mmCIF file of C-alpha atoms in Angstrom:
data_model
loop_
_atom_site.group_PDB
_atom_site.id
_atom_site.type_symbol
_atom_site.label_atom_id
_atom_site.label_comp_id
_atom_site.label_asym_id
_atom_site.label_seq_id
_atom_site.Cartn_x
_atom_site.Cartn_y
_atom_site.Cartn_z
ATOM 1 C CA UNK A 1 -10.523 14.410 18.034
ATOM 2 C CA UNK A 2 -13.826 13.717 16.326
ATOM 3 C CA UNK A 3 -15.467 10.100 16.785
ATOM 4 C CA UNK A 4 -15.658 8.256 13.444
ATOM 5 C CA UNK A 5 -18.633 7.186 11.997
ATOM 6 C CA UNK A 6 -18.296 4.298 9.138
ATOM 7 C CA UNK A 7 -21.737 4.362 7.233
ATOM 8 C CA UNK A 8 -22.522 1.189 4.642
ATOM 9 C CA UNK A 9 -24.256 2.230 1.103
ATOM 10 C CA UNK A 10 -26.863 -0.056 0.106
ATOM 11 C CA UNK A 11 -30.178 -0.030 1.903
ATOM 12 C CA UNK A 12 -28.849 2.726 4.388
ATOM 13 C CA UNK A 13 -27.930 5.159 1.791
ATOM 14 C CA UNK A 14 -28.909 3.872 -1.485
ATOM 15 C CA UNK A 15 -32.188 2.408 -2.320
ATOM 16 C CA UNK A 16 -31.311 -1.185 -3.786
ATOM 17 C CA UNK A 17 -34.184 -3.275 -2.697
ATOM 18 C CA UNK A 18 -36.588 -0.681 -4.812
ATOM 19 C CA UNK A 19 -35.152 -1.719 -7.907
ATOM 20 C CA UNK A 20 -34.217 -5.013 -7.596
ATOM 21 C CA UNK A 21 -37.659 -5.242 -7.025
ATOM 22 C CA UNK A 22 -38.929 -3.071 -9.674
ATOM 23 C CA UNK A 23 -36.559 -4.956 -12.460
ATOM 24 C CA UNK A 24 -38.068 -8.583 -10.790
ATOM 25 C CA UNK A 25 -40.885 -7.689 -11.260
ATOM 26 C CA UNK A 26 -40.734 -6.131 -15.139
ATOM 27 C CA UNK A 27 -38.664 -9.608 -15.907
ATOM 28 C CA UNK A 28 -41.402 -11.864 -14.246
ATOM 29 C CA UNK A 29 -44.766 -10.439 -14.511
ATOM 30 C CA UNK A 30 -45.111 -10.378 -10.730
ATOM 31 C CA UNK A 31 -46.180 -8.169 -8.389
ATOM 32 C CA UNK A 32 -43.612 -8.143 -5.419
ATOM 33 C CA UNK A 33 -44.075 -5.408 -2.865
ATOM 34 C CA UNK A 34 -41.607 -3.928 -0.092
ATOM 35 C CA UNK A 35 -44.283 -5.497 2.284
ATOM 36 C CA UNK A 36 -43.494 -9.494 0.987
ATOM 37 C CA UNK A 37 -39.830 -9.025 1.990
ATOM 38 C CA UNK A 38 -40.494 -8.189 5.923
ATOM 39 C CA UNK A 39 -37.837 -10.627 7.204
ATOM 40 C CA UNK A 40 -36.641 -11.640 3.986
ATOM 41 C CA UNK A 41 -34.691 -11.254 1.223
ATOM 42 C CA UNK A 42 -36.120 -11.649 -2.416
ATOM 43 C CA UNK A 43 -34.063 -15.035 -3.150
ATOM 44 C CA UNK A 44 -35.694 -16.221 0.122
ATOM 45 C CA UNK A 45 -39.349 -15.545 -1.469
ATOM 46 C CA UNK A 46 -38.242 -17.084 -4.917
ATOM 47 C CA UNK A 47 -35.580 -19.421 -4.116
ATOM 48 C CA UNK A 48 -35.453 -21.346 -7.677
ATOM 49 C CA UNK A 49 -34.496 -17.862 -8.913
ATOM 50 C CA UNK A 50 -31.794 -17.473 -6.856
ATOM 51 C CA UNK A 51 -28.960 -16.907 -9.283
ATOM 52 C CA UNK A 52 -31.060 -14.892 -11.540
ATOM 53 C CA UNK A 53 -32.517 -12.478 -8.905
ATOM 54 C CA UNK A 54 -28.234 -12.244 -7.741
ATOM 55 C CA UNK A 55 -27.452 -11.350 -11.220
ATOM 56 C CA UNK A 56 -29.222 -8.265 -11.195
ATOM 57 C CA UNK A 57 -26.498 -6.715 -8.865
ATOM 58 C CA UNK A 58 -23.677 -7.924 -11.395
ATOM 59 C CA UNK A 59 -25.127 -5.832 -14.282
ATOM 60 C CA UNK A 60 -23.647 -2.369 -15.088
ATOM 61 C CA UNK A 61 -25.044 0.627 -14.017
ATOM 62 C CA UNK A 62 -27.652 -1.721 -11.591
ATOM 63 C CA UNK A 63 -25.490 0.638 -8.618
ATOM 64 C CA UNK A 64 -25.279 3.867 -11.188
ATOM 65 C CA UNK A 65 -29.306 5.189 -10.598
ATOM 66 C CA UNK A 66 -30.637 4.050 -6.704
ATOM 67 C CA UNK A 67 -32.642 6.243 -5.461
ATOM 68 C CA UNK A 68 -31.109 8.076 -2.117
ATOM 69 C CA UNK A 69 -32.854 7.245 1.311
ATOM 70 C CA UNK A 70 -35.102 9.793 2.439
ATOM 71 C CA UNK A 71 -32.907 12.251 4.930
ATOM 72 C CA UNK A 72 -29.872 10.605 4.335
ATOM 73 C CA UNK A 73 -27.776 13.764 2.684
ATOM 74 C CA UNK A 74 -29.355 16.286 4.962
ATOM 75 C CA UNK A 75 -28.447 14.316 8.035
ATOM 76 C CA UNK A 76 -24.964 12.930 7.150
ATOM 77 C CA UNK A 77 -24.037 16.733 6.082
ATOM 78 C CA UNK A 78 -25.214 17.645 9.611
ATOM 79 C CA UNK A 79 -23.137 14.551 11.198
ATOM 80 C CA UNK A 80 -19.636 15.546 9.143
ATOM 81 C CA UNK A 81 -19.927 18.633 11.319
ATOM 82 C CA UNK A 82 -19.571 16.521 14.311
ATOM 83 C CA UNK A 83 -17.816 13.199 13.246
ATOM 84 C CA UNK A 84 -15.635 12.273 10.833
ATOM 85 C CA UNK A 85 -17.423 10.545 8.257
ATOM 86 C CA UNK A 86 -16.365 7.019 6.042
ATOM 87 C CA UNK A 87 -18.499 5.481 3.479
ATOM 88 C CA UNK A 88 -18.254 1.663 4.037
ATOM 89 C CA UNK A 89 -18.974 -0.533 1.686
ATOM 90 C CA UNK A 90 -18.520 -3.918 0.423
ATOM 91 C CA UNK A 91 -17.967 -3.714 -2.427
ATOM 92 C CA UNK A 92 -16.125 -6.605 -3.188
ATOM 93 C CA UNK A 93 -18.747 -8.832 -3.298
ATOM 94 C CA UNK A 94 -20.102 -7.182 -6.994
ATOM 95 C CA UNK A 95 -17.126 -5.892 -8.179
ATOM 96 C CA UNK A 96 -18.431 -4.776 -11.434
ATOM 97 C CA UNK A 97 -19.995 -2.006 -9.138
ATOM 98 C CA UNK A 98 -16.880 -0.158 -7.913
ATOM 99 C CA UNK A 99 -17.053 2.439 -10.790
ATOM 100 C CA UNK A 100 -20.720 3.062 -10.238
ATOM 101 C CA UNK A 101 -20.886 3.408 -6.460
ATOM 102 C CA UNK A 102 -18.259 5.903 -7.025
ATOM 103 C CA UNK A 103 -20.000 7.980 -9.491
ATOM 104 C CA UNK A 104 -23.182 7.076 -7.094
ATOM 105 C CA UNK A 105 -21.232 9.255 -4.306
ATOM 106 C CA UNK A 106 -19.920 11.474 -5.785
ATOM 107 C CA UNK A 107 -23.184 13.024 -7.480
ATOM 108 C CA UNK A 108 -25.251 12.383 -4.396
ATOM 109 C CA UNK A 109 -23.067 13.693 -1.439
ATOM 110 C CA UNK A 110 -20.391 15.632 -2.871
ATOM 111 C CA UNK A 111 -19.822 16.947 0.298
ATOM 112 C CA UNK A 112 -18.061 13.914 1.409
ATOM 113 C CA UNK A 113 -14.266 13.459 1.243
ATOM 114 C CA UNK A 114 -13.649 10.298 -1.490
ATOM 115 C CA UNK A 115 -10.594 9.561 0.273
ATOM 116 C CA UNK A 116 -12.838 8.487 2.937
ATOM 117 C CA UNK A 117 -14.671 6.085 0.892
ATOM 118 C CA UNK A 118 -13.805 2.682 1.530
ATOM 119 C CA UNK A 119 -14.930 -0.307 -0.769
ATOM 120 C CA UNK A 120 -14.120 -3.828 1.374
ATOM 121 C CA UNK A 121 -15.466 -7.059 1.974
ATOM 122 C CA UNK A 122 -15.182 -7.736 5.320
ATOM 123 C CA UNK A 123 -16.251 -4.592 7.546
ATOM 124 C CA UNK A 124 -13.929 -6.149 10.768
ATOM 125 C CA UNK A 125 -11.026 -4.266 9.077
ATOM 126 C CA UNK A 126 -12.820 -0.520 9.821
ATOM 127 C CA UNK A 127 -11.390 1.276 12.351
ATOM 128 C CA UNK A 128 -14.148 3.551 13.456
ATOM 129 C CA UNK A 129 -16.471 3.824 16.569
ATOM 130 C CA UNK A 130 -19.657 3.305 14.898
ATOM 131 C CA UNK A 131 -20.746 1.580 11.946
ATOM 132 C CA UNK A 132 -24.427 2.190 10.562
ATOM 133 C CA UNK A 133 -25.349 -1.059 8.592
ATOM 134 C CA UNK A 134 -28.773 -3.097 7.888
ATOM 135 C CA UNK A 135 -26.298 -6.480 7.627
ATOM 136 C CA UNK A 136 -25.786 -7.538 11.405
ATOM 137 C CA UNK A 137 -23.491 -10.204 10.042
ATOM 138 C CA UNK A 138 -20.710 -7.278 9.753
ATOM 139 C CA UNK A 139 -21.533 -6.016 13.649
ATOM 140 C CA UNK A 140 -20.052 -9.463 15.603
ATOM 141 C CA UNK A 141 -16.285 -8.783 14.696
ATOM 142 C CA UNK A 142 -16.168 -4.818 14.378
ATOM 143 C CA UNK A 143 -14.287 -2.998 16.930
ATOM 144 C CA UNK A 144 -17.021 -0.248 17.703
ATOM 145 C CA UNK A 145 -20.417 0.453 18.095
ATOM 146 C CA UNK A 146 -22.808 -1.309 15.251
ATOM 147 C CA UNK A 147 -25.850 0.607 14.518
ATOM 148 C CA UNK A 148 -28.707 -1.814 13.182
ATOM 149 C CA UNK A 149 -30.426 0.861 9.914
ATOM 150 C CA UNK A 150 -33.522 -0.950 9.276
ATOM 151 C CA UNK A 151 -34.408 -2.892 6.446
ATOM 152 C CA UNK A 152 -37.170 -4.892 5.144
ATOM 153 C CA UNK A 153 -34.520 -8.514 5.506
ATOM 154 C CA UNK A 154 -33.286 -7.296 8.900
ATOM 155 C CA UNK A 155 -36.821 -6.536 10.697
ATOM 156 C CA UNK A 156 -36.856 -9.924 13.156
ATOM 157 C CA UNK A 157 -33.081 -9.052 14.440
ATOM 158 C CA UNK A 158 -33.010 -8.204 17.913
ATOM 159 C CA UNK A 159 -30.065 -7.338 20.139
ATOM 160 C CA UNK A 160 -28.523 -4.498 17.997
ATOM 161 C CA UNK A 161 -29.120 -0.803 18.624
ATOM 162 C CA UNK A 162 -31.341 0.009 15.852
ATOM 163 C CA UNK A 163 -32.452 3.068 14.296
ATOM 164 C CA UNK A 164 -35.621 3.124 11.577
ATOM 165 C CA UNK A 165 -34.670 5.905 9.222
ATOM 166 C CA UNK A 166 -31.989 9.043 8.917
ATOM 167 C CA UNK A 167 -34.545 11.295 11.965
ATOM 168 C CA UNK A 168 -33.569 8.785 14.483
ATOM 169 C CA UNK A 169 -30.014 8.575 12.831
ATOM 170 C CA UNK A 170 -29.714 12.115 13.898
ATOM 171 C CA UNK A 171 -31.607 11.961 17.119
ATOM 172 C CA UNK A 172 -28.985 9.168 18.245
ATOM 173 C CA UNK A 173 -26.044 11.219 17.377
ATOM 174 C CA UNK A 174 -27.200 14.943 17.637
ATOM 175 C CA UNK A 175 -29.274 15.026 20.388
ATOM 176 C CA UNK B 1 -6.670 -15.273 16.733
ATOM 177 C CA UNK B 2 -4.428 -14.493 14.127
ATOM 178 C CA UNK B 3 -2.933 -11.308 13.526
ATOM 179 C CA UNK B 4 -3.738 -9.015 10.944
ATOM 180 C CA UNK B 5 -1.285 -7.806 8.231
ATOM 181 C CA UNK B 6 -2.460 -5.275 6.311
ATOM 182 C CA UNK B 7 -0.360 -4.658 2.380
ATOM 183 C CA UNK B 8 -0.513 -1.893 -0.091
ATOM 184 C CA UNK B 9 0.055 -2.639 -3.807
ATOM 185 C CA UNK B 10 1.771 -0.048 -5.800
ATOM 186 C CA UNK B 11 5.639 -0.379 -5.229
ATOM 187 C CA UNK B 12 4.900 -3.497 -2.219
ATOM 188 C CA UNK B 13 3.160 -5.904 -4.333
ATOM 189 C CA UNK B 14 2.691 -4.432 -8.159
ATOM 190 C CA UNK B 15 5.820 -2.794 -9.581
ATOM 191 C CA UNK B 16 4.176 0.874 -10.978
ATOM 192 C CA UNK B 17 7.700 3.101 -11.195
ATOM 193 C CA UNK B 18 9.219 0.795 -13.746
ATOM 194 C CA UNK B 19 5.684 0.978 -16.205
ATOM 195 C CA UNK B 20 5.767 4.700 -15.404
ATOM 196 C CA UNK B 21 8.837 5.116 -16.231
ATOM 197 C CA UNK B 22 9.144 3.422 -19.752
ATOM 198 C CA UNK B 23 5.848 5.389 -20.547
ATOM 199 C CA UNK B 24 7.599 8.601 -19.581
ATOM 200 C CA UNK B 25 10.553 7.989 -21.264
ATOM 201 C CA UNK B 26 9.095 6.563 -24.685
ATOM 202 C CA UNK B 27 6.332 9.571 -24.161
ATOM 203 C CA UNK B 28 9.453 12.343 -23.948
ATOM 204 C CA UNK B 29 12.723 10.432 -25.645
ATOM 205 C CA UNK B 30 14.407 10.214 -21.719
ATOM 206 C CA UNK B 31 16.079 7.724 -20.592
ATOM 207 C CA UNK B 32 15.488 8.034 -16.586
ATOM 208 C CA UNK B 33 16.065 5.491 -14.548
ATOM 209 C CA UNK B 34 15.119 3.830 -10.970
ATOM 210 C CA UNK B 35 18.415 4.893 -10.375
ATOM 211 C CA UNK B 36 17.393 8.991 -10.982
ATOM 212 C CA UNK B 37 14.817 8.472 -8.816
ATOM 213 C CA UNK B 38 16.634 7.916 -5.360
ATOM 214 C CA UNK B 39 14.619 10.111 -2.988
ATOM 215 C CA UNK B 40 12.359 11.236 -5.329
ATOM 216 C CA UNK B 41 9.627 11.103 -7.467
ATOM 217 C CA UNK B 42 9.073 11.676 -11.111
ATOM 218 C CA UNK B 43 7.113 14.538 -10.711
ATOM 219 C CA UNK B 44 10.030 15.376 -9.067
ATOM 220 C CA UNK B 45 12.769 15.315 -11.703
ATOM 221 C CA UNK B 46 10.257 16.838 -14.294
ATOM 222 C CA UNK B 47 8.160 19.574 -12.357
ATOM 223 C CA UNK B 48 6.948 20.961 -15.647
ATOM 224 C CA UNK B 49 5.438 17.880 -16.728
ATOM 225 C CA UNK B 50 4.029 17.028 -12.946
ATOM 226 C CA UNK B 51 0.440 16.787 -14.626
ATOM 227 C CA UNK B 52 1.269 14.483 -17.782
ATOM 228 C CA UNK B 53 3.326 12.677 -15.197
ATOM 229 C CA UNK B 54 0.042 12.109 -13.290
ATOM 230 C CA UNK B 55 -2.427 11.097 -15.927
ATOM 231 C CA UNK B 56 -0.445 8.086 -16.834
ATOM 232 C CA UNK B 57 -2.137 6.379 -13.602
ATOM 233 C CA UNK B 58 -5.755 7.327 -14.944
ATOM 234 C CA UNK B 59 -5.567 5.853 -18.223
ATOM 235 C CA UNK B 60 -7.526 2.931 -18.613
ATOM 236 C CA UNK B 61 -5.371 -0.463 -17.878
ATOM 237 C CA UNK B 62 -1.828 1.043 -16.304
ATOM 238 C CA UNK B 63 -2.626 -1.023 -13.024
ATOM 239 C CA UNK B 64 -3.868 -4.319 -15.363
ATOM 240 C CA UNK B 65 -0.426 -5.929 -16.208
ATOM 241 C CA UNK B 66 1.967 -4.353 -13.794
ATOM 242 C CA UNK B 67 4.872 -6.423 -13.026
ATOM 243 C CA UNK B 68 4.585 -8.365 -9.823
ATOM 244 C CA UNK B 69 7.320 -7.613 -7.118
ATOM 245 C CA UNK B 70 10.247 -10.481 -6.348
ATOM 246 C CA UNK B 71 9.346 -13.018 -3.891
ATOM 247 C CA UNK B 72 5.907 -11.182 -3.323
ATOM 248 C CA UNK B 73 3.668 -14.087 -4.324
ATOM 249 C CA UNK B 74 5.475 -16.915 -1.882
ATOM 250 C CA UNK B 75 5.750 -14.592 1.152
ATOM 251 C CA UNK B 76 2.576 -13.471 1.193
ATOM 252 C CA UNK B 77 1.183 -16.944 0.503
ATOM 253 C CA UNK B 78 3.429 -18.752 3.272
ATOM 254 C CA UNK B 79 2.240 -15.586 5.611
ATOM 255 C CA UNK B 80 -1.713 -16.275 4.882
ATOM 256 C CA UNK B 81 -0.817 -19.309 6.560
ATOM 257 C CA UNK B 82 0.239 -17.135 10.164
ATOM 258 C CA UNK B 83 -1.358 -14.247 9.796
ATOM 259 C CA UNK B 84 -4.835 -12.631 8.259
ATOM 260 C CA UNK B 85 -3.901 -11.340 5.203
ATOM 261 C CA UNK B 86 -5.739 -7.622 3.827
ATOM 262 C CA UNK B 87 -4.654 -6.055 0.661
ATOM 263 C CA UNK B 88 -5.231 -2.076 1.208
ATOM 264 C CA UNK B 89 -4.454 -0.109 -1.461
ATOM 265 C CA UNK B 90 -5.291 3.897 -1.894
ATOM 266 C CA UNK B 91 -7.167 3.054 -5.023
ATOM 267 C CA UNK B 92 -9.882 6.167 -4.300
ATOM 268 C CA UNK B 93 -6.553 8.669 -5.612
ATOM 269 C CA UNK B 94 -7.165 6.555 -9.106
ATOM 270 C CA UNK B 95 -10.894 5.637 -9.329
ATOM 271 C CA UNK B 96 -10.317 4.587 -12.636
ATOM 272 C CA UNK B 97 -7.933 1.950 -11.460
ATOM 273 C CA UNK B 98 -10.749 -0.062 -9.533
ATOM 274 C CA UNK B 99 -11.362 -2.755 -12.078
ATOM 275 C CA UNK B 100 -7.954 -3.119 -12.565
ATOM 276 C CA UNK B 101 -6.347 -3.862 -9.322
ATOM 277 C CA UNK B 102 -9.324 -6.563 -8.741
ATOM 278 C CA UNK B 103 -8.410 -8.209 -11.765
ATOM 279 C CA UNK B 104 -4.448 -8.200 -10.935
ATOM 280 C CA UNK B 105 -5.062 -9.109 -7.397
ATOM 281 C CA UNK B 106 -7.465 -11.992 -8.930
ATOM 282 C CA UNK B 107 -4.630 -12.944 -11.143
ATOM 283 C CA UNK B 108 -1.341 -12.922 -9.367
ATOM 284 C CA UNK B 109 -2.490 -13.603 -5.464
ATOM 285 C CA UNK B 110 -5.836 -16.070 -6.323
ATOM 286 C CA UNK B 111 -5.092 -17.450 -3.085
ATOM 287 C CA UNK B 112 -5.919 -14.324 -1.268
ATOM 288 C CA UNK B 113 -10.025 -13.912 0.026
ATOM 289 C CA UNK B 114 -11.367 -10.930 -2.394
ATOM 290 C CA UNK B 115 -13.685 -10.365 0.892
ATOM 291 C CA UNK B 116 -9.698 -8.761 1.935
ATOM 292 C CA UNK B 117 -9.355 -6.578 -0.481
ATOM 293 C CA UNK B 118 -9.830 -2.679 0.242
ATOM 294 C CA UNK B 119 -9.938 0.266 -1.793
ATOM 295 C CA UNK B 120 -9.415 3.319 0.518
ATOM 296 C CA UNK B 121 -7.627 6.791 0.326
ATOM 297 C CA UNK B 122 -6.942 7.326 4.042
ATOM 298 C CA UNK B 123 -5.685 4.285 5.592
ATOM 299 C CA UNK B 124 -6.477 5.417 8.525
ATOM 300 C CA UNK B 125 -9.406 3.548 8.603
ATOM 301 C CA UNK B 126 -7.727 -0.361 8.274
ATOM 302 C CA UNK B 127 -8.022 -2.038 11.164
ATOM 303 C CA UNK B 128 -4.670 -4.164 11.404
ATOM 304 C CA UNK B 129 -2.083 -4.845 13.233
ATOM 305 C CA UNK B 130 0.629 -4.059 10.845
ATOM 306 C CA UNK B 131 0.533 -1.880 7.411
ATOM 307 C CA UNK B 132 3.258 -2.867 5.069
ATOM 308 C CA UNK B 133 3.513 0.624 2.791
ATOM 309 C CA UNK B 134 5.986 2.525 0.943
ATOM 310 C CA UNK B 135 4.061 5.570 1.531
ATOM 311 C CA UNK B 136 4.917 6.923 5.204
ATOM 312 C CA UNK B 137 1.933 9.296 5.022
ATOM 313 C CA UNK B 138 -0.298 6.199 6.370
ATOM 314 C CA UNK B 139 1.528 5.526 9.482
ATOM 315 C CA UNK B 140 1.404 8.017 11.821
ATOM 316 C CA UNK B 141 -2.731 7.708 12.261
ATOM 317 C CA UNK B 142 -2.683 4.079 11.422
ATOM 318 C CA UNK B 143 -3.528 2.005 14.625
ATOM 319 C CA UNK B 144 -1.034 -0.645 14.651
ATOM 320 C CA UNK B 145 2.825 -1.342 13.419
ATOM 321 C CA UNK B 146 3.497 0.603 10.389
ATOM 322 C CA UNK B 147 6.475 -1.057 8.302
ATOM 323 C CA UNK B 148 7.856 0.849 5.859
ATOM 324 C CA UNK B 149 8.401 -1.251 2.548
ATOM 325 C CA UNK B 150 11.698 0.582 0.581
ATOM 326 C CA UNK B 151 11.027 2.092 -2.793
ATOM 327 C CA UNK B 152 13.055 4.946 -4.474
ATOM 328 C CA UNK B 153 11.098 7.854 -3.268
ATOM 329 C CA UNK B 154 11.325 6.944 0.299
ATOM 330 C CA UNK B 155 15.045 5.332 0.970
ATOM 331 C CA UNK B 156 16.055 8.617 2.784
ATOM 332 C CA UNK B 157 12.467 8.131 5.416
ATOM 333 C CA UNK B 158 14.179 7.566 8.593
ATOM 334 C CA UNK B 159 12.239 6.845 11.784
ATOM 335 C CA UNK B 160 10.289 3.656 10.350
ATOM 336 C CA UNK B 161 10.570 0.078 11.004
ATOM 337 C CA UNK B 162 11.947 -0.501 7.031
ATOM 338 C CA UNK B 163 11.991 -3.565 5.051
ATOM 339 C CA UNK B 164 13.737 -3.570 1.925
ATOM 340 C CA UNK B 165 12.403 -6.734 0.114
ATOM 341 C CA UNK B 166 10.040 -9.585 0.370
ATOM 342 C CA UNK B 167 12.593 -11.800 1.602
ATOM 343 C CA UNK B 168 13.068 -9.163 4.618
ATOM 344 C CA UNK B 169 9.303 -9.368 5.543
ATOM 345 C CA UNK B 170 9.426 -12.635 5.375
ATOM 346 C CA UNK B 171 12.556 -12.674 7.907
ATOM 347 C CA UNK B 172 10.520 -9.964 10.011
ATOM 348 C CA UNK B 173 7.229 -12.127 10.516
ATOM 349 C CA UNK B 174 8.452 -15.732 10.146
ATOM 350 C CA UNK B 175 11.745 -15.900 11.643
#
């Protein structure tokens, strides 16, 4: 039986920090970079915008247009041959973006089986022997292997197997 | 730890066939019943219709204001207090339906964690120890207990752990 690979959406396969940034930015004349968020997120660099800089994720279509993460389709079409893919995502916590992330997945890797998507909360309730993720908070209570995907927030964790980008994604599993 | 009980919606928590059917039969002047549909489905009874009988569960709102099962609310409420409660529901068959079942969930079980909720097709993937379904197509890859929860198509399933009612599970897990 194939080994099952549970792999999470936003900053892994999606690109959400680019726009949040980009529409931060546009809204208040700054000039935020990738490079101010190593070990942080943007609420941590502005906290008195906190519920404004959330509320980006809450408006429609904010999931519809991310840019895909360099490698990510050619690599996960490469790992279906092997594993048994699920898209893991939570979901839950925007829930005005079901509809989008769906559309999202469809366009972008409609290679992938939708009944294999999963849209959750809480990732302890995936049953799979590896999840790729750049939140380590999901890692503690799932049953497999966690896989640490880098991203700018998640830089200072230590302790997790980590992997930098979709090459070394494929290099852990394919080679 | 607690254990984990994982529940489906349609036909365990949210009553679908009786919607479905009044559509049906004010759609094409029948008068089926629950009672027509022992074994069966509606697709079923009315083959030639099997894909009008489908696309009642992708117009917009069929999952909003479906009828809540007997008794569902108070068992699952006194079995939060035991057990970990997830809602799993095969909502990826009906993307359309996403909005929907968060907003019925929201309403009818508010005392259930949205970070619990998941939207899957194959349930292989929930990590429980039980699955409460009426759908025996779940069990045999799920990991833990499947229970199967009656509903006309499945009363002639034999083979399952079966419960025919809330008050049932509640005699299964609390008694």
């Amino acid at each position: 039986m194939k080994k099952r690979i549970a792999i999470d959406m936003d900053e892994v396969m999606a690109d959400a920090v680019s726009k949040h940034l980009e529409l931060f930015n546009r809204d208040y004349q700054e000039n935020l970079t990738v490079a101010d968020l190593q070990g942080k997120k943007l609420r941590d660099l502005r906290p008195h915008l906190a519920e404004q800089i959330s509320a980006y994720f809450d408006q429609d279509s904010f999931f519809r247009d991310l840019k895909v993460m360099e490698d990510s389709q050619e690599v996960i079409r490469e790992l279906s041959e092997h594993y048994e893919i699920f898209i893991a995502t939570a979901a839950m916590e925007v829930p005005n973006s079901f509809a989008d992330k769906y559309a999202w997945l469809r366009e972008h890797f409609p290679f992938l089986n939708d009944m294999n998507f999963v849209f959750c909360g809480n990732k302890s309730i995936i049953h799979a022997d590896y999840l790729i993720d750049d939140n380590v908070k999901h890692f503690p209570n799932f049953c497999g292997q966690g896989i640490l995907f880098t991203a700018p927030h998640n830089i200072h964790e230590t302790g997790y197997v980590r992997v930098n980008n979709w090459k070394e994604v494929r290099a852990y599993f394919l080679s």
